[in-house]
mmCIF file of C-alpha atoms in Angstrom:
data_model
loop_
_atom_site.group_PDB
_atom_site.id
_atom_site.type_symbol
_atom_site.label_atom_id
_atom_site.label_comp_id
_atom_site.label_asym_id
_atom_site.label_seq_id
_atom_site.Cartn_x
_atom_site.Cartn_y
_atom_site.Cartn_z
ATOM 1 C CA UNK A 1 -13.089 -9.883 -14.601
ATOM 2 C CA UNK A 2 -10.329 -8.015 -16.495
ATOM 3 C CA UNK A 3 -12.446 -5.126 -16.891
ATOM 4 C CA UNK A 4 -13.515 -5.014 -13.590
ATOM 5 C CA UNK A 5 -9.770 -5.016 -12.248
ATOM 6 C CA UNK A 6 -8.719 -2.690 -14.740
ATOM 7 C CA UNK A 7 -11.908 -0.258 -13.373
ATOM 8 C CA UNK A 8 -10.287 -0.967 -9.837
ATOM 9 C CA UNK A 9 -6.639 0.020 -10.451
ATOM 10 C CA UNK A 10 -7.883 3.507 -12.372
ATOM 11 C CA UNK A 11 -10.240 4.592 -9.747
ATOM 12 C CA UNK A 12 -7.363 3.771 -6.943
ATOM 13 C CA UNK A 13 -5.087 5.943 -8.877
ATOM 14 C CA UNK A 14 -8.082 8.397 -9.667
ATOM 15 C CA UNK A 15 -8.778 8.504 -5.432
ATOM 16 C CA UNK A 16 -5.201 8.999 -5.013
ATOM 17 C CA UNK A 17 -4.564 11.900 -7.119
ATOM 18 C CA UNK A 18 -7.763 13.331 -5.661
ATOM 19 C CA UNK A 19 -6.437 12.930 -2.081
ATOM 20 C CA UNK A 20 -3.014 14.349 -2.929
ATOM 21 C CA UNK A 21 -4.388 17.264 -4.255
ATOM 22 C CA UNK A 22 -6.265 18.354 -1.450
ATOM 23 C CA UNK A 23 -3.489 17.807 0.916
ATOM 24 C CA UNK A 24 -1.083 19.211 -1.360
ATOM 25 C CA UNK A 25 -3.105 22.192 -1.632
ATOM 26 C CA UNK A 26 -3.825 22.256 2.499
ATOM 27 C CA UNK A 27 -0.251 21.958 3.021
ATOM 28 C CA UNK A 28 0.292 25.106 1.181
ATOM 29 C CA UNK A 29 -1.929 27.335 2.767
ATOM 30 C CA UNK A 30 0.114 26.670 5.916
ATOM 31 C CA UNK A 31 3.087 28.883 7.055
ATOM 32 C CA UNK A 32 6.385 27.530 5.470
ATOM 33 C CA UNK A 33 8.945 26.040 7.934
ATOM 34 C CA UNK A 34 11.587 28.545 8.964
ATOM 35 C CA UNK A 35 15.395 27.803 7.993
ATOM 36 C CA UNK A 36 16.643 25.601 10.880
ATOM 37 C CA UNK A 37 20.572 25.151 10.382
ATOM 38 C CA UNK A 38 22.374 29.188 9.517
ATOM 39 C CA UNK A 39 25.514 26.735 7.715
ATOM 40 C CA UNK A 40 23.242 24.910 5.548
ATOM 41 C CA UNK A 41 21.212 27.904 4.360
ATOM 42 C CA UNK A 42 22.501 28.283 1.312
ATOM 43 C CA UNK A 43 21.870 24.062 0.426
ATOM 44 C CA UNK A 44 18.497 24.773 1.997
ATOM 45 C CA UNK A 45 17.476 27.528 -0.247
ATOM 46 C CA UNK A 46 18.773 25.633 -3.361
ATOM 47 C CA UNK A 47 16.489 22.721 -2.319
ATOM 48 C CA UNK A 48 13.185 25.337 -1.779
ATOM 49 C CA UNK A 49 13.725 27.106 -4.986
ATOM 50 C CA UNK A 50 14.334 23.507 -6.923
ATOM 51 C CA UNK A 51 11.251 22.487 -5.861
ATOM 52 C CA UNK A 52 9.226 25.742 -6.490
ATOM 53 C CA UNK A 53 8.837 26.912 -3.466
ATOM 54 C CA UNK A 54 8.898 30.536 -4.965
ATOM 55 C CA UNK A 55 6.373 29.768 -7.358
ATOM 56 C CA UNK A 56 1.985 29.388 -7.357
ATOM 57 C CA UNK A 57 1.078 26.264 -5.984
ATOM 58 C CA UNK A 58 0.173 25.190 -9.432
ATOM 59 C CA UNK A 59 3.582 25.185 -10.429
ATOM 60 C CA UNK A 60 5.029 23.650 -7.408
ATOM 61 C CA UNK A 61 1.964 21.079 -7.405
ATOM 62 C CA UNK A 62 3.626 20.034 -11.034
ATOM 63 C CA UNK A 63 6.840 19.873 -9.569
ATOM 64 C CA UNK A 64 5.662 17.163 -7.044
ATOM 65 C CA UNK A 65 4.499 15.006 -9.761
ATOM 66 C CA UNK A 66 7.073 15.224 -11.767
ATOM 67 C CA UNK A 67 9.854 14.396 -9.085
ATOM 68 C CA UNK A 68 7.770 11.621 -7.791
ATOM 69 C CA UNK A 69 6.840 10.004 -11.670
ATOM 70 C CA UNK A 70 10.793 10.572 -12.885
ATOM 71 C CA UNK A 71 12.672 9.788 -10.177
ATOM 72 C CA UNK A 72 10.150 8.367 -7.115
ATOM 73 C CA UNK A 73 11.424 10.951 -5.611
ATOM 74 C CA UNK A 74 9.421 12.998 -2.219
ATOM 75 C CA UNK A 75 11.467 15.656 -1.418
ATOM 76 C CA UNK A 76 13.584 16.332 1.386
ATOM 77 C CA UNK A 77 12.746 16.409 5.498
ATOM 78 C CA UNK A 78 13.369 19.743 6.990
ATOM 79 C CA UNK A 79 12.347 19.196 10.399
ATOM 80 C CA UNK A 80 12.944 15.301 11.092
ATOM 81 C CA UNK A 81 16.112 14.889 9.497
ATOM 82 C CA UNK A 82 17.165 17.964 8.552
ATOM 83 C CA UNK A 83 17.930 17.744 4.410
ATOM 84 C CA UNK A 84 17.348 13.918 4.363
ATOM 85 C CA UNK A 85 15.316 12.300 1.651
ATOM 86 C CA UNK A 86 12.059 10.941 2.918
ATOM 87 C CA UNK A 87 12.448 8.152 0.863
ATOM 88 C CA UNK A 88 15.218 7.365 2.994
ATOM 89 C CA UNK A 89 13.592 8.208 6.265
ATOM 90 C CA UNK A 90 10.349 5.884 5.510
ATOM 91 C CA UNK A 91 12.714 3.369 4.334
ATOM 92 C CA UNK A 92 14.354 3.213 7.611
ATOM 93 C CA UNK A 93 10.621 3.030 9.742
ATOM 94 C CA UNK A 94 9.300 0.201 7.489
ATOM 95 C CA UNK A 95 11.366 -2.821 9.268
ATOM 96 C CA UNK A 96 9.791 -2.357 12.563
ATOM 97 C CA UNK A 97 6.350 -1.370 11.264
ATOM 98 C CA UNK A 98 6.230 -4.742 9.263
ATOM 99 C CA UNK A 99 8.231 -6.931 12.057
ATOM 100 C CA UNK A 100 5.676 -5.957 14.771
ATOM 101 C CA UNK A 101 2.523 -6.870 12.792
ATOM 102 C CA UNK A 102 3.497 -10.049 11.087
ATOM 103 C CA UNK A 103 4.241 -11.286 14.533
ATOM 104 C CA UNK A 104 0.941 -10.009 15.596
ATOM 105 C CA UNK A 105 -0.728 -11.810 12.971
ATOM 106 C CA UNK A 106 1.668 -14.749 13.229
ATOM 107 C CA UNK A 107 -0.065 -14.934 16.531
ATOM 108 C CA UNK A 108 -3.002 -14.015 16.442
ATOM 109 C CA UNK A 109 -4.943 -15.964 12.991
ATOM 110 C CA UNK A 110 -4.602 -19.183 13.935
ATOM 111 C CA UNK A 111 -5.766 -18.675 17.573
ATOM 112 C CA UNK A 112 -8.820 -16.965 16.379
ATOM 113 C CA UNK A 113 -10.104 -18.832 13.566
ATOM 114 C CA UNK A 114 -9.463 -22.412 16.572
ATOM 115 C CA UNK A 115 -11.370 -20.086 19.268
ATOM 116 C CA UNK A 116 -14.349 -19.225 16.323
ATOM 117 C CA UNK A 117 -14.055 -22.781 15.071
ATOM 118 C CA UNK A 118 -14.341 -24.294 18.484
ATOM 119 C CA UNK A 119 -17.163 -21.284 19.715
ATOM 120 C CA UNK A 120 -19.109 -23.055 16.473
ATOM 121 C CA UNK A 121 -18.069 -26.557 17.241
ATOM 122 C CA UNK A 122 -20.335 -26.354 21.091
ATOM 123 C CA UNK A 123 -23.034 -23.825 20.296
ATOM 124 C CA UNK A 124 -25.165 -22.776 22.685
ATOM 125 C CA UNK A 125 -22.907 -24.647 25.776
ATOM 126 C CA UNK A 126 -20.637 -23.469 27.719
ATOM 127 C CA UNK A 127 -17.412 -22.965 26.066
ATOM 128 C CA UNK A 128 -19.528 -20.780 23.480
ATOM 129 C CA UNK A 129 -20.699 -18.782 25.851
ATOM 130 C CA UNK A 130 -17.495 -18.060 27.438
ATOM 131 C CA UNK A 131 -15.504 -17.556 24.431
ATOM 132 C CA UNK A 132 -18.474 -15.087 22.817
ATOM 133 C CA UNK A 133 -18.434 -13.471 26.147
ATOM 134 C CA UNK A 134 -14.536 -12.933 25.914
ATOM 135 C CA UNK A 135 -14.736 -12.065 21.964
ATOM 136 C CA UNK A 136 -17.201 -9.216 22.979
ATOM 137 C CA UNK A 137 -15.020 -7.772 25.543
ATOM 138 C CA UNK A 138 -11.733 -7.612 23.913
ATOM 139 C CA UNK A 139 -13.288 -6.098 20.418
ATOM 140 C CA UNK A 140 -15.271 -3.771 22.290
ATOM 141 C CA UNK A 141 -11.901 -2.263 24.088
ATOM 142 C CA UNK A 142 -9.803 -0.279 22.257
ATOM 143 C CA UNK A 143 -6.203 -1.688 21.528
ATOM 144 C CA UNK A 144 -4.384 1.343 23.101
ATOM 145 C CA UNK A 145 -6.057 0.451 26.438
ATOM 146 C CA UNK A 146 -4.728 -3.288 26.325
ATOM 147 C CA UNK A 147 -1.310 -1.483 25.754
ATOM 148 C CA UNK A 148 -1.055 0.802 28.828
ATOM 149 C CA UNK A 149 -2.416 -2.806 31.164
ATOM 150 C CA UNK A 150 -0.243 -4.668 29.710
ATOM 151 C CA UNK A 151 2.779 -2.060 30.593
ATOM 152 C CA UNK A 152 1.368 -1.830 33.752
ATOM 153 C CA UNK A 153 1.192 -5.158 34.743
ATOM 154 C CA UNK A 154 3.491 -7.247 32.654
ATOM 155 C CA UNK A 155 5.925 -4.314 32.519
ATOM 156 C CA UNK A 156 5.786 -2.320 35.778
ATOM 157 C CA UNK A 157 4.221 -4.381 38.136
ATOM 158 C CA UNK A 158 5.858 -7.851 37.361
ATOM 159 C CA UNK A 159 8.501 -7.048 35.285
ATOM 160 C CA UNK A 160 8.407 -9.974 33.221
ATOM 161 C CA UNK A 161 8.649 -7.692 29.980
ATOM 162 C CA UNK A 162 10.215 -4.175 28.679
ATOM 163 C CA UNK A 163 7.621 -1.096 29.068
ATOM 164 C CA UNK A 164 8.751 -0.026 25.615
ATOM 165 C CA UNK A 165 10.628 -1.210 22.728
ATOM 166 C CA UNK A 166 14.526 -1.250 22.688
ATOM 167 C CA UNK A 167 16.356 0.834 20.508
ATOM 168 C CA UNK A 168 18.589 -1.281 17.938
ATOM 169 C CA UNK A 169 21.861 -0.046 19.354
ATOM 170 C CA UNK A 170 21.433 -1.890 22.104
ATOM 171 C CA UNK A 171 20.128 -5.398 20.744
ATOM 172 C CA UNK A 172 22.305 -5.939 17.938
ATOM 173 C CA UNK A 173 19.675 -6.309 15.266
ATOM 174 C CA UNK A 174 16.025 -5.818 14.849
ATOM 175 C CA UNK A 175 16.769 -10.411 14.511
ATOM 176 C CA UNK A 176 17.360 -10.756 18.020
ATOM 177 C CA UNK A 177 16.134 -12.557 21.121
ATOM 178 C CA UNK A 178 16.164 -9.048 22.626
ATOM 179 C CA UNK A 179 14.670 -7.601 20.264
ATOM 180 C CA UNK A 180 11.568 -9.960 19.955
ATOM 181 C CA UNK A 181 11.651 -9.823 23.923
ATOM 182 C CA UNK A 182 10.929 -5.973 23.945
ATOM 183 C CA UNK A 183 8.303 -6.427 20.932
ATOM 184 C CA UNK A 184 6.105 -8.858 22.649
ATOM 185 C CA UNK A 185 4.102 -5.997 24.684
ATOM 186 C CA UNK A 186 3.444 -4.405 21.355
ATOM 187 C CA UNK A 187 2.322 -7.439 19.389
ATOM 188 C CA UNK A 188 0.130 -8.593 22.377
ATOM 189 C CA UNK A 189 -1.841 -5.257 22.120
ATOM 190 C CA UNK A 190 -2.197 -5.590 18.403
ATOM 191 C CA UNK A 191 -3.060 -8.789 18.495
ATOM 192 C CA UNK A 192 -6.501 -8.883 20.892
ATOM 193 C CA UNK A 193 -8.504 -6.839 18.566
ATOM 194 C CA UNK A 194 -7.501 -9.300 15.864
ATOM 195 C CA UNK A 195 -8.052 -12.426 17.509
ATOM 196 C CA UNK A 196 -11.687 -11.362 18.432
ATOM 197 C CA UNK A 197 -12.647 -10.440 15.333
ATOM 198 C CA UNK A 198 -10.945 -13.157 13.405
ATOM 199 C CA UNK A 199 -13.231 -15.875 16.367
ATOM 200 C CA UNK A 200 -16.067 -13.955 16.016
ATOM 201 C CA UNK A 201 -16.536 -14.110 12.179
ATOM 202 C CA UNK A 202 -15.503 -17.687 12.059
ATOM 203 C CA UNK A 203 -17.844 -18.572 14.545
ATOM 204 C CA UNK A 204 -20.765 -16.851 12.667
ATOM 205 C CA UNK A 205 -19.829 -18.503 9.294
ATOM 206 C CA UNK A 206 -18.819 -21.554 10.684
ATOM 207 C CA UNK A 207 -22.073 -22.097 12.362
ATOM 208 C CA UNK A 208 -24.207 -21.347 9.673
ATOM 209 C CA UNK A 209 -22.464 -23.909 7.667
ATOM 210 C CA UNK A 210 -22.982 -26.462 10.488
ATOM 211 C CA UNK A 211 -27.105 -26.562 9.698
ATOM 212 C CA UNK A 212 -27.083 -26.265 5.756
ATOM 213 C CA UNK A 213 -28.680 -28.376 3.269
ATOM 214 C CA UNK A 214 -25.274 -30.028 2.116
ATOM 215 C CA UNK A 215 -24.198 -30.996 5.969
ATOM 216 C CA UNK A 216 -27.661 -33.077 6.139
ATOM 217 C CA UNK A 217 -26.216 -34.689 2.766
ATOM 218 C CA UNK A 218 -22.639 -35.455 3.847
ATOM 219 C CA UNK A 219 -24.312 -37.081 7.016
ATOM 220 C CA UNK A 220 -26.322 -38.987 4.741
ATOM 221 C CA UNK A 221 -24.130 -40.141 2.551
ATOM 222 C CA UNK A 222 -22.079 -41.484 5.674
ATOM 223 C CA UNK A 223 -19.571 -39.237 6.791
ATOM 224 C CA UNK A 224 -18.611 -38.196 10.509
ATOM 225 C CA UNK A 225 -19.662 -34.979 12.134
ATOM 226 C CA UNK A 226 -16.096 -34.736 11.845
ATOM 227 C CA UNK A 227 -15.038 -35.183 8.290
ATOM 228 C CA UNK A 228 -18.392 -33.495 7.075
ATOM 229 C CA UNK A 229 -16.791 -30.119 9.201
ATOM 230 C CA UNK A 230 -13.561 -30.152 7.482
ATOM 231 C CA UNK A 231 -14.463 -31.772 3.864
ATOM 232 C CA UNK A 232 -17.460 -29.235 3.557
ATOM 233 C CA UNK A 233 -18.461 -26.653 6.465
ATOM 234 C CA UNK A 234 -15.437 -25.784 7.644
ATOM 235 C CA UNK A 235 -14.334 -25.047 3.686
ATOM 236 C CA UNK A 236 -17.737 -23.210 2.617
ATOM 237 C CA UNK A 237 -16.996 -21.027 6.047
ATOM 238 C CA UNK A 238 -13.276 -20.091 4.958
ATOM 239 C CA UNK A 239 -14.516 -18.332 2.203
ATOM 240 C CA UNK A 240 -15.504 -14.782 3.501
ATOM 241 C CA UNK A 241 -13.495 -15.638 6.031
ATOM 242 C CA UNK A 242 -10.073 -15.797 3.866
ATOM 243 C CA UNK A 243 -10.461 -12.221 2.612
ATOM 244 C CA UNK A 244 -10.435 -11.082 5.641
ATOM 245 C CA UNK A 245 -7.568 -12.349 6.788
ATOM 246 C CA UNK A 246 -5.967 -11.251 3.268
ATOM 247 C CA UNK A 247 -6.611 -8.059 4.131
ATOM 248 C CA UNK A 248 -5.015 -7.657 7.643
ATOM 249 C CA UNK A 249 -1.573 -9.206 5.826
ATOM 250 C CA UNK A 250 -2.049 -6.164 3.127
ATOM 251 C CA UNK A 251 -2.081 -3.906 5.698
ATOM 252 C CA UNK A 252 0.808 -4.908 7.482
ATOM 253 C CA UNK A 253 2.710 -1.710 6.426
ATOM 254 C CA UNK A 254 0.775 0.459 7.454
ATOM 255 C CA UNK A 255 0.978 -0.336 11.122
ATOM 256 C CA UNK A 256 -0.819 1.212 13.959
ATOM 257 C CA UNK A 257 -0.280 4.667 14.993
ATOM 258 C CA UNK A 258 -1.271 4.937 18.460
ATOM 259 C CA UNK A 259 0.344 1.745 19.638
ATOM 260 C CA UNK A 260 3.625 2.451 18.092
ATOM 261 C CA UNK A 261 3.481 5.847 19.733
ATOM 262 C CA UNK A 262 2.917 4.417 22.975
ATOM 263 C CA UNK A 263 5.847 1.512 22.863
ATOM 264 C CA UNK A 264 8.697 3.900 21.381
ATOM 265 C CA UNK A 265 8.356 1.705 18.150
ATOM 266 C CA UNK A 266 10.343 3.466 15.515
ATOM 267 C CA UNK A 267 7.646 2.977 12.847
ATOM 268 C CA UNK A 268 5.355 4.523 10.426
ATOM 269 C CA UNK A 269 2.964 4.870 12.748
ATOM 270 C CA UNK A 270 5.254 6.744 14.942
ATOM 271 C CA UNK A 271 6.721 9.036 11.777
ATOM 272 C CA UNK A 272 3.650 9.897 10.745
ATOM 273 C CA UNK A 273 2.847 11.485 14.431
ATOM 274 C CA UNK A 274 5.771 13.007 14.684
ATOM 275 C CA UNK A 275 5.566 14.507 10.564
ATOM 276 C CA UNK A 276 2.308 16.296 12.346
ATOM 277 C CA UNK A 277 3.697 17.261 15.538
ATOM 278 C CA UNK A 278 6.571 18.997 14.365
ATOM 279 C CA UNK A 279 5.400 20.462 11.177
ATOM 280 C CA UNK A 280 7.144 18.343 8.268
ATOM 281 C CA UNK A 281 5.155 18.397 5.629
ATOM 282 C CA UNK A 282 6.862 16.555 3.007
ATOM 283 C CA UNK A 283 7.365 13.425 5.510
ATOM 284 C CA UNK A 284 3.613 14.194 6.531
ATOM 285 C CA UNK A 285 2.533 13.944 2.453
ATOM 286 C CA UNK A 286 4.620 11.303 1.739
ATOM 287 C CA UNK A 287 3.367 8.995 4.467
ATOM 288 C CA UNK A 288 -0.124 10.177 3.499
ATOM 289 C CA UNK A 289 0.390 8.744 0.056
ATOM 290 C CA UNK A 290 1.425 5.781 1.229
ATOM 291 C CA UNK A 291 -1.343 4.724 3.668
ATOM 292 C CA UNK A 292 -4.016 6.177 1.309
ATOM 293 C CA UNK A 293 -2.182 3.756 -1.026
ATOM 294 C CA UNK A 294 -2.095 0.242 0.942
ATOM 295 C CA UNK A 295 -5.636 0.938 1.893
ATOM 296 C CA UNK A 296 -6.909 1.293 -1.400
ATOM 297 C CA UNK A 297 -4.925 -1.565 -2.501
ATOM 298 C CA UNK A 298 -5.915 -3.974 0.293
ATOM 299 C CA UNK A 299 -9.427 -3.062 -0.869
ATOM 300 C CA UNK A 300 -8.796 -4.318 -4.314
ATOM 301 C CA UNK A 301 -6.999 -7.525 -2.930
ATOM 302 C CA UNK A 302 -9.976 -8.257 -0.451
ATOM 303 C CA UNK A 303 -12.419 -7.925 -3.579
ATOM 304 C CA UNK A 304 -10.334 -9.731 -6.028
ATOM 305 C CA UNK A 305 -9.851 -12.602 -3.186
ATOM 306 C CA UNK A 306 -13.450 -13.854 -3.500
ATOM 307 C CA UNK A 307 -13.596 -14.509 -6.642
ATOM 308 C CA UNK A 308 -10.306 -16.499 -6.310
ATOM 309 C CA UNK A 309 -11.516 -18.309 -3.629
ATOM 310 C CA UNK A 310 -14.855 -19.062 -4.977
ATOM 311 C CA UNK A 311 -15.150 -19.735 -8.690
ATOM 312 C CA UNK A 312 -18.564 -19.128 -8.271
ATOM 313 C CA UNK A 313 -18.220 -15.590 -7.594
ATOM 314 C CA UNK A 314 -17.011 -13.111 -10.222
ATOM 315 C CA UNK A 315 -16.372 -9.249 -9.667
ATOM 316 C CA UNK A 316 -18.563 -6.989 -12.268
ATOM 317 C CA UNK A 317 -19.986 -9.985 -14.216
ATOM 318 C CA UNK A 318 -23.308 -9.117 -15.411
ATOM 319 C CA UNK A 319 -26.472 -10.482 -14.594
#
């Protein structure tokens, strides 16, 4: 198990260096972004020439690294906020990114493992039927299309909600009742997607577990339909099911870059948009880096889960 985890960490690093290479490199070949502010000119060519700008790409590539192993350090915005660390800008976009989608999962893991466990519960009757009808629908619709009827209806038509999130001037506090109040739009259309997903597996695994060997034997034995689900299906299910969930909390961070756009969330989702759209490459690299990052780590979480869950199962044990 050690050696398999070791593997794990030194090809995510291995994947990582490979994938900031290339971009690295891309981001190179592009044309430079033009001096913005005349008074800062001489602070902005200080900046370039400290980190290499002059020099090959080889040099400047070694520059990177070095800033980034020394000091964790990413260079400086030049479009977004003009001279600012990007440390400091992604810093700033990580609150909202992270309040958004633990709300959404908040909300939406517990209803979708009771709609899968009930879906399992009354196979082939009516309430499965409905429910695996719904399930189907909302994971077959994209979430950006739940967010523009949800503005229109909740939001425009019946006003019951904001169309987009408010800024933090205005609430006091990204801890507010406000706050939450202009967030609920946004969490609703992450959360659909999730909840189907989340009912659909544990309806699968769930009812599987409902006609195995050992169910016949905790019925024998004398237990309930009822205590034979929780002592033994509903436990045996949980177990691809867990990972799963494990790895929608690792990727928390990395948000969702559509819906963010589309509610004025100030997130990473959002910043990494608006790195592309206005040319700011070392916002653009640095966000990069970090969702290559959480989504090779969530990987290695997911994997590690099952054998944590499971004693049964161990990662790169030989046969």
């Amino acid at each position: 198990m050690a050696k398999y985890v070791i593997k794990r960490i030194l090809l995510l690093f291995f994947t990582l260096f490979v994938i900031m290479t290339i971009c690295f490199v891309l981001i190179k070949l592009l044309e430079p972004n033009e001096i913005l502010d005349v008074t800062q000119a001489e602070r902005e060519e200080a900046i370039r020439d400290a980190l290499g700008y002059n020099e090959p790409i080889l040099i400047q590539y070694l520059i990177y690294w070095k800033n980034i192993l020394t000091r964790f350090d990413f260079g400086v915005s030049f479009q977004i906020d003009y001279l600012g660390s990007v440390n400091g800008i992604i810093q700033d976009r990580l609150l909202p990114t992270i309040l958004i989608n633990v709300y959404a999962l908040i909300f939406s893991v517990p209803l979708g493992i009771l709609l899968g466990i009930a879906a399992a519960l009354k196979k082939n009757r009516w309430q499965d039927h409905t429910i695996s009808t719904l399930v189907m629908l909302f994971v077959s619709v994209p979430s950006f299309v739940y967010a523009f009827v949800l503005q229109y209806f909740l939001g425009a038509k019946l006003g019951w909600l904001p169309i987009q999130m408010a800024p933090v001037s205005q609430t006091g506090g990204y801890f507010t009742w406000a706050m939450f109040e202009s967030m609920i739009l946004p969490i609703l259309a992450l959360s659909f997607g999730s909840i189907a997903s989340l009912a659909r597996f544990t309806r699968a695994e769930l009812a599987e577990s409902l006609t195995s060997d050992y169910m016949l034997l905790a019925r024998a034995k004398g237990l309930t339909k009822g205590q034979a689900t929780m002592r033994h299906a509903l436990k045996n299910a949980m177990v691809p099911i867990l990972p799963s969930i494990i790895a929608m909390f690792a990727n928390i961070l990395s948000g969702s870059l559509i819906i963010e756009r589309i509610f004025s969330v100030p997130g990473i989702g959002g910043l990494y948009i608006q790195s592309i759209q206005e040319l700011d490459y070392n916002v653009f690299m640095a966000v990069t880096i970090f969702y290559t990052f959480i989504g090779l780590a969530a990987n290695i979480i997911v994997d590690l889960s099952y054998g944590f869950l499971d004693p049964r199962i161990r990662m790169g044990a030989k046969k």
